[in-house]
């Protein structure tokens, strides 16, 4: 259970939607990345008949071969009633540089006060996936890192601006991982989202981008409700 006494209205809940950088591995840019991909995932490729199947699966979760299709974040804006109000923002764009520029501008406004950030960043697998993926894509797009995303050289205990729900669920089990979808099912939390194949197809064909955004929003809302449940709070979060 999450026992830290964070102010619920000072937590930014964050999630990204990622896709392979190219529809198929043969079209990846620059073309020389094709060779490095096959070297990196050689063991997986040796056990699979389809190179593109491996590419679709691995590229979307690897910052070097993938990109961000959507970023969604928000805060609990009102805790006065039985149902907490949630206010958020979502950016979707096939131009990753533009997407990252908008997001980075928002995150750059988060500054330290008295040695600590006023807001926390919260996510599911936030430390292991969302934050490093965003940071790497910013760098690969020749953009500076907002201070709150610059984790280079930080010790684990120095990452006190992050709340990782997946770590909270691990308890003291260092080698276990449970998918967020599994916990949502177990706690009876609604979670509607597009699967990776649908997101990838829509993104690379420049269609229904708004649905990718909605999928990302739904994950953030479900994640926020999951956070409350792990805090022992029975109130539900709804969109304001």
CSV table of C-alpha atoms in Angstrom, one decimal:
chain,number,residue,atom,x,y,z
A,1,UNK,CA,0.0,0.0,0.0
A,2,UNK,CA,1.1,3.5,-0.7
A,3,UNK,CA,1.6,5.1,2.7
A,4,UNK,CA,3.4,8.4,1.8
A,5,UNK,CA,1.2,11.4,2.7
A,6,UNK,CA,1.3,13.1,-0.7
A,7,UNK,CA,-1.3,15.9,-1.3
A,8,UNK,CA,-3.6,14.3,-3.8
A,9,UNK,CA,-4.0,17.6,-5.7
A,10,UNK,CA,-0.2,17.8,-6.2
A,11,UNK,CA,0.3,14.7,-8.2
A,12,UNK,CA,0.6,14.7,-12.0
A,13,UNK,CA,-0.6,11.3,-13.4
A,14,UNK,CA,1.3,10.6,-16.6
A,15,UNK,CA,1.1,8.0,-19.4
A,16,UNK,CA,2.5,7.7,-22.9
A,17,UNK,CA,1.4,5.8,-26.0
A,18,UNK,CA,4.3,4.5,-28.1
A,19,UNK,CA,4.6,3.0,-31.6
A,20,UNK,CA,7.4,1.6,-33.8
A,21,UNK,CA,9.2,4.5,-35.6
A,22,UNK,CA,8.3,2.9,-39.0
A,23,UNK,CA,5.4,0.7,-40.1
A,24,UNK,CA,7.9,-2.1,-41.0
A,25,UNK,CA,11.6,-2.7,-40.1
A,26,UNK,CA,12.7,-2.4,-43.8
A,27,UNK,CA,11.6,1.3,-43.9
A,28,UNK,CA,13.3,2.4,-40.6
A,29,UNK,CA,15.3,5.6,-40.8
A,30,UNK,CA,18.2,5.7,-40.8
A,31,UNK,CA,18.4,2.4,-42.7
A,32,UNK,CA,21.5,1.4,-40.7
A,33,UNK,CA,19.3,1.0,-37.7
A,34,UNK,CA,18.0,-2.2,-39.3
A,35,UNK,CA,21.3,-3.9,-38.6
A,36,UNK,CA,21.5,-2.8,-35.0
A,37,UNK,CA,18.0,-3.9,-34.3
A,38,UNK,CA,18.6,-7.4,-35.6
A,39,UNK,CA,21.8,-7.6,-33.5
A,40,UNK,CA,20.1,-6.4,-30.4
A,41,UNK,CA,17.2,-8.8,-30.6
A,42,UNK,CA,19.0,-11.7,-32.3
A,43,UNK,CA,18.0,-14.2,-29.6
A,44,UNK,CA,14.3,-13.3,-30.1
A,45,UNK,CA,14.5,-13.3,-33.9
A,46,UNK,CA,16.1,-16.7,-33.9
A,47,UNK,CA,13.0,-18.1,-32.3
A,48,UNK,CA,10.5,-16.3,-34.5
A,49,UNK,CA,9.6,-16.7,-38.2
A,50,UNK,CA,8.6,-13.1,-38.7
A,51,UNK,CA,11.2,-10.3,-38.3
A,52,UNK,CA,8.5,-7.7,-38.5
A,53,UNK,CA,6.4,-9.3,-35.8
A,54,UNK,CA,9.4,-8.9,-33.5
A,55,UNK,CA,9.9,-5.4,-34.7
A,56,UNK,CA,6.3,-4.4,-34.0
A,57,UNK,CA,6.5,-5.8,-30.5
A,58,UNK,CA,10.0,-4.6,-29.4
A,59,UNK,CA,10.3,-1.2,-31.3
A,60,UNK,CA,7.3,0.3,-29.6
A,61,UNK,CA,8.8,-0.3,-26.1
A,62,UNK,CA,12.4,0.7,-27.1
A,63,UNK,CA,13.2,4.4,-27.4
A,64,UNK,CA,15.9,3.8,-30.0
A,65,UNK,CA,13.5,2.2,-32.4
A,66,UNK,CA,10.2,3.7,-31.4
A,67,UNK,CA,8.5,7.0,-30.9
A,68,UNK,CA,5.8,8.6,-28.9
A,69,UNK,CA,2.3,8.9,-30.4
A,70,UNK,CA,0.5,10.4,-27.5
A,71,UNK,CA,1.1,11.8,-24.0
A,72,UNK,CA,-1.7,12.2,-21.5
A,73,UNK,CA,-1.5,13.7,-18.0
A,74,UNK,CA,-3.7,15.3,-15.4
A,75,UNK,CA,-4.3,16.0,-11.7
A,76,UNK,CA,-7.1,15.4,-9.2
A,77,UNK,CA,-8.6,18.9,-9.2
A,78,UNK,CA,-11.3,18.5,-6.6
A,79,UNK,CA,-11.6,16.1,-3.7
A,80,UNK,CA,-14.6,17.7,-2.0
A,81,UNK,CA,-17.2,15.1,-3.0
A,82,UNK,CA,-17.6,11.3,-3.1
A,83,UNK,CA,-16.3,11.3,-6.7
A,84,UNK,CA,-13.1,13.2,-7.1
A,85,UNK,CA,-12.8,15.4,-10.2
A,86,UNK,CA,-9.9,14.8,-12.6
A,87,UNK,CA,-8.6,17.5,-15.0
A,88,UNK,CA,-6.2,16.4,-17.8
A,89,UNK,CA,-4.6,17.2,-21.1
A,90,UNK,CA,-3.7,14.9,-24.0
A,91,UNK,CA,-1.4,15.6,-26.9
A,92,UNK,CA,-1.4,13.4,-30.1
A,93,UNK,CA,0.7,14.2,-33.1
A,94,UNK,CA,2.4,12.3,-35.9
A,95,UNK,CA,5.1,14.9,-35.6
A,96,UNK,CA,6.9,13.7,-32.5
A,97,UNK,CA,9.1,16.8,-32.2
A,98,UNK,CA,6.0,19.1,-32.0
A,99,UNK,CA,4.4,16.8,-29.5
A,100,UNK,CA,7.5,16.7,-27.3
A,101,UNK,CA,8.0,20.5,-27.5
A,102,UNK,CA,4.4,21.1,-26.2
A,103,UNK,CA,4.9,18.6,-23.4
A,104,UNK,CA,8.4,19.8,-22.5
A,105,UNK,CA,7.1,23.4,-22.2
A,106,UNK,CA,4.6,22.2,-19.6
A,107,UNK,CA,7.1,20.1,-17.6
A,108,UNK,CA,9.8,22.9,-17.7
A,109,UNK,CA,7.4,25.0,-15.6
A,110,UNK,CA,7.8,22.5,-12.7
A,111,UNK,CA,10.5,24.0,-10.6
A,112,UNK,CA,12.0,22.9,-7.2
A,113,UNK,CA,10.9,24.7,-4.1
A,114,UNK,CA,13.0,24.3,-1.0
A,115,UNK,CA,14.9,21.4,-2.6
A,116,UNK,CA,11.8,19.5,-3.7
A,117,UNK,CA,9.3,19.8,-6.5
A,118,UNK,CA,5.9,21.1,-5.7
A,119,UNK,CA,4.3,18.3,-7.8
A,120,UNK,CA,5.0,14.6,-8.0
A,121,UNK,CA,5.0,12.6,-11.2
A,122,UNK,CA,3.0,9.4,-10.9
A,123,UNK,CA,2.7,6.5,-13.3
A,124,UNK,CA,2.6,2.8,-13.8
A,125,UNK,CA,6.2,1.6,-14.6
A,126,UNK,CA,7.0,5.3,-14.6
A,127,UNK,CA,10.6,4.9,-13.7
A,128,UNK,CA,11.4,2.0,-15.9
A,129,UNK,CA,9.4,3.1,-19.0
A,130,UNK,CA,7.6,6.4,-19.3
A,131,UNK,CA,10.2,8.8,-17.9
A,132,UNK,CA,13.3,7.2,-19.6
A,133,UNK,CA,11.4,6.8,-22.9
A,134,UNK,CA,10.3,10.5,-22.9
A,135,UNK,CA,13.8,11.7,-21.9
A,136,UNK,CA,15.5,9.6,-24.6
A,137,UNK,CA,13.1,10.8,-27.3
A,138,UNK,CA,13.7,14.4,-26.3
A,139,UNK,CA,17.4,13.9,-26.6
A,140,UNK,CA,17.1,12.2,-30.0
A,141,UNK,CA,15.0,15.1,-31.2
A,142,UNK,CA,17.8,17.5,-30.0
A,143,UNK,CA,15.7,18.9,-27.2
A,144,UNK,CA,16.8,19.8,-23.7
A,145,UNK,CA,15.4,17.8,-20.8
A,146,UNK,CA,13.1,19.5,-18.3
A,147,UNK,CA,14.8,19.3,-14.9
A,148,UNK,CA,12.1,16.9,-13.5
A,149,UNK,CA,12.9,14.4,-16.3
A,150,UNK,CA,16.7,14.6,-16.0
A,151,UNK,CA,17.5,11.5,-14.0
A,152,UNK,CA,21.1,10.9,-15.1
A,153,UNK,CA,23.3,10.0,-12.2
A,154,UNK,CA,20.4,10.1,-9.7
A,155,UNK,CA,20.4,7.5,-6.9
A,156,UNK,CA,17.2,5.5,-6.4
A,157,UNK,CA,16.5,7.4,-3.2
A,158,UNK,CA,17.0,10.7,-4.9
A,159,UNK,CA,14.0,10.1,-7.2
A,160,UNK,CA,11.6,11.4,-4.6
A,161,UNK,CA,9.6,13.4,-7.2
A,162,UNK,CA,8.4,10.1,-8.7
A,163,UNK,CA,5.6,7.8,-7.6
A,164,UNK,CA,5.7,4.4,-9.4
A,165,UNK,CA,2.5,2.4,-8.8
A,166,UNK,CA,4.1,-0.8,-10.1
A,167,UNK,CA,6.8,-0.6,-7.5
A,168,UNK,CA,4.2,0.0,-4.8
A,169,UNK,CA,2.4,-3.2,-5.8
A,170,UNK,CA,5.6,-5.2,-5.8
A,171,UNK,CA,5.8,-4.6,-2.0
A,172,UNK,CA,9.1,-6.3,-1.0
A,173,UNK,CA,9.2,-8.7,-4.0
A,174,UNK,CA,12.1,-7.4,-6.0
A,175,UNK,CA,11.7,-9.6,-9.1
A,176,UNK,CA,7.9,-9.5,-9.7
A,177,UNK,CA,5.9,-7.5,-12.1
A,178,UNK,CA,2.1,-7.3,-12.6
A,179,UNK,CA,0.5,-5.6,-15.6
A,180,UNK,CA,-1.7,-2.6,-14.9
A,181,UNK,CA,-4.5,-4.3,-16.8
A,182,UNK,CA,-4.4,-7.2,-14.3
A,183,UNK,CA,-4.7,-5.0,-11.3
A,184,UNK,CA,-7.5,-3.0,-12.9
A,185,UNK,CA,-9.4,-6.3,-13.4
A,186,UNK,CA,-8.8,-7.4,-9.8
A,187,UNK,CA,-9.8,-4.1,-8.3
A,188,UNK,CA,-12.8,-3.7,-10.6
A,189,UNK,CA,-11.5,-0.5,-12.3
A,190,UNK,CA,-12.8,0.2,-15.8
A,191,UNK,CA,-10.0,0.3,-18.4
A,192,UNK,CA,-10.9,0.7,-22.1
A,193,UNK,CA,-8.0,1.1,-24.5
A,194,UNK,CA,-6.7,0.3,-28.0
A,195,UNK,CA,-4.3,-2.5,-28.3
A,196,UNK,CA,-0.8,-1.9,-29.7
A,197,UNK,CA,-1.7,-3.2,-33.2
A,198,UNK,CA,-4.6,-0.7,-33.5
A,199,UNK,CA,-2.6,2.2,-32.2
A,200,UNK,CA,0.3,1.4,-34.6
A,201,UNK,CA,-2.0,1.1,-37.7
A,202,UNK,CA,-3.9,4.3,-36.9
A,203,UNK,CA,-0.7,6.3,-36.2
A,204,UNK,CA,1.2,5.2,-39.3
A,205,UNK,CA,-1.9,5.7,-41.5
A,206,UNK,CA,-2.6,9.1,-40.0
A,207,UNK,CA,-6.2,8.1,-39.1
A,208,UNK,CA,-8.3,8.3,-35.9
A,209,UNK,CA,-5.5,10.0,-34.0
A,210,UNK,CA,-8.0,11.2,-31.5
A,211,UNK,CA,-8.8,7.6,-30.6
A,212,UNK,CA,-5.2,7.1,-29.7
A,213,UNK,CA,-5.5,10.1,-27.4
A,214,UNK,CA,-8.7,8.7,-25.8
A,215,UNK,CA,-7.0,5.4,-25.2
A,216,UNK,CA,-4.1,7.1,-23.5
A,217,UNK,CA,-6.5,9.2,-21.4
A,218,UNK,CA,-8.4,6.2,-20.3
A,219,UNK,CA,-5.2,4.6,-19.1
A,220,UNK,CA,-4.4,7.7,-17.1
A,221,UNK,CA,-7.8,7.8,-15.5
A,222,UNK,CA,-7.7,4.0,-14.6
A,223,UNK,CA,-4.2,4.5,-13.3
A,224,UNK,CA,-5.4,7.3,-11.0
A,225,UNK,CA,-8.2,5.2,-9.6
A,226,UNK,CA,-5.7,2.4,-9.1
A,227,UNK,CA,-3.4,4.7,-7.1
A,228,UNK,CA,-6.3,5.7,-4.9
A,229,UNK,CA,-7.2,2.0,-4.2
A,230,UNK,CA,-3.6,1.2,-3.3
A,231,UNK,CA,-3.8,4.2,-0.9
A,232,UNK,CA,-6.9,2.7,0.7
A,233,UNK,CA,-9.1,5.4,-0.7
A,234,UNK,CA,-12.5,4.1,-2.0
A,235,UNK,CA,-13.5,7.3,-3.7
A,236,UNK,CA,-13.5,7.2,-7.5
A,237,UNK,CA,-12.0,9.7,-9.9
A,238,UNK,CA,-14.1,10.9,-12.8
A,239,UNK,CA,-13.3,13.5,-15.6
A,240,UNK,CA,-14.2,17.0,-14.6
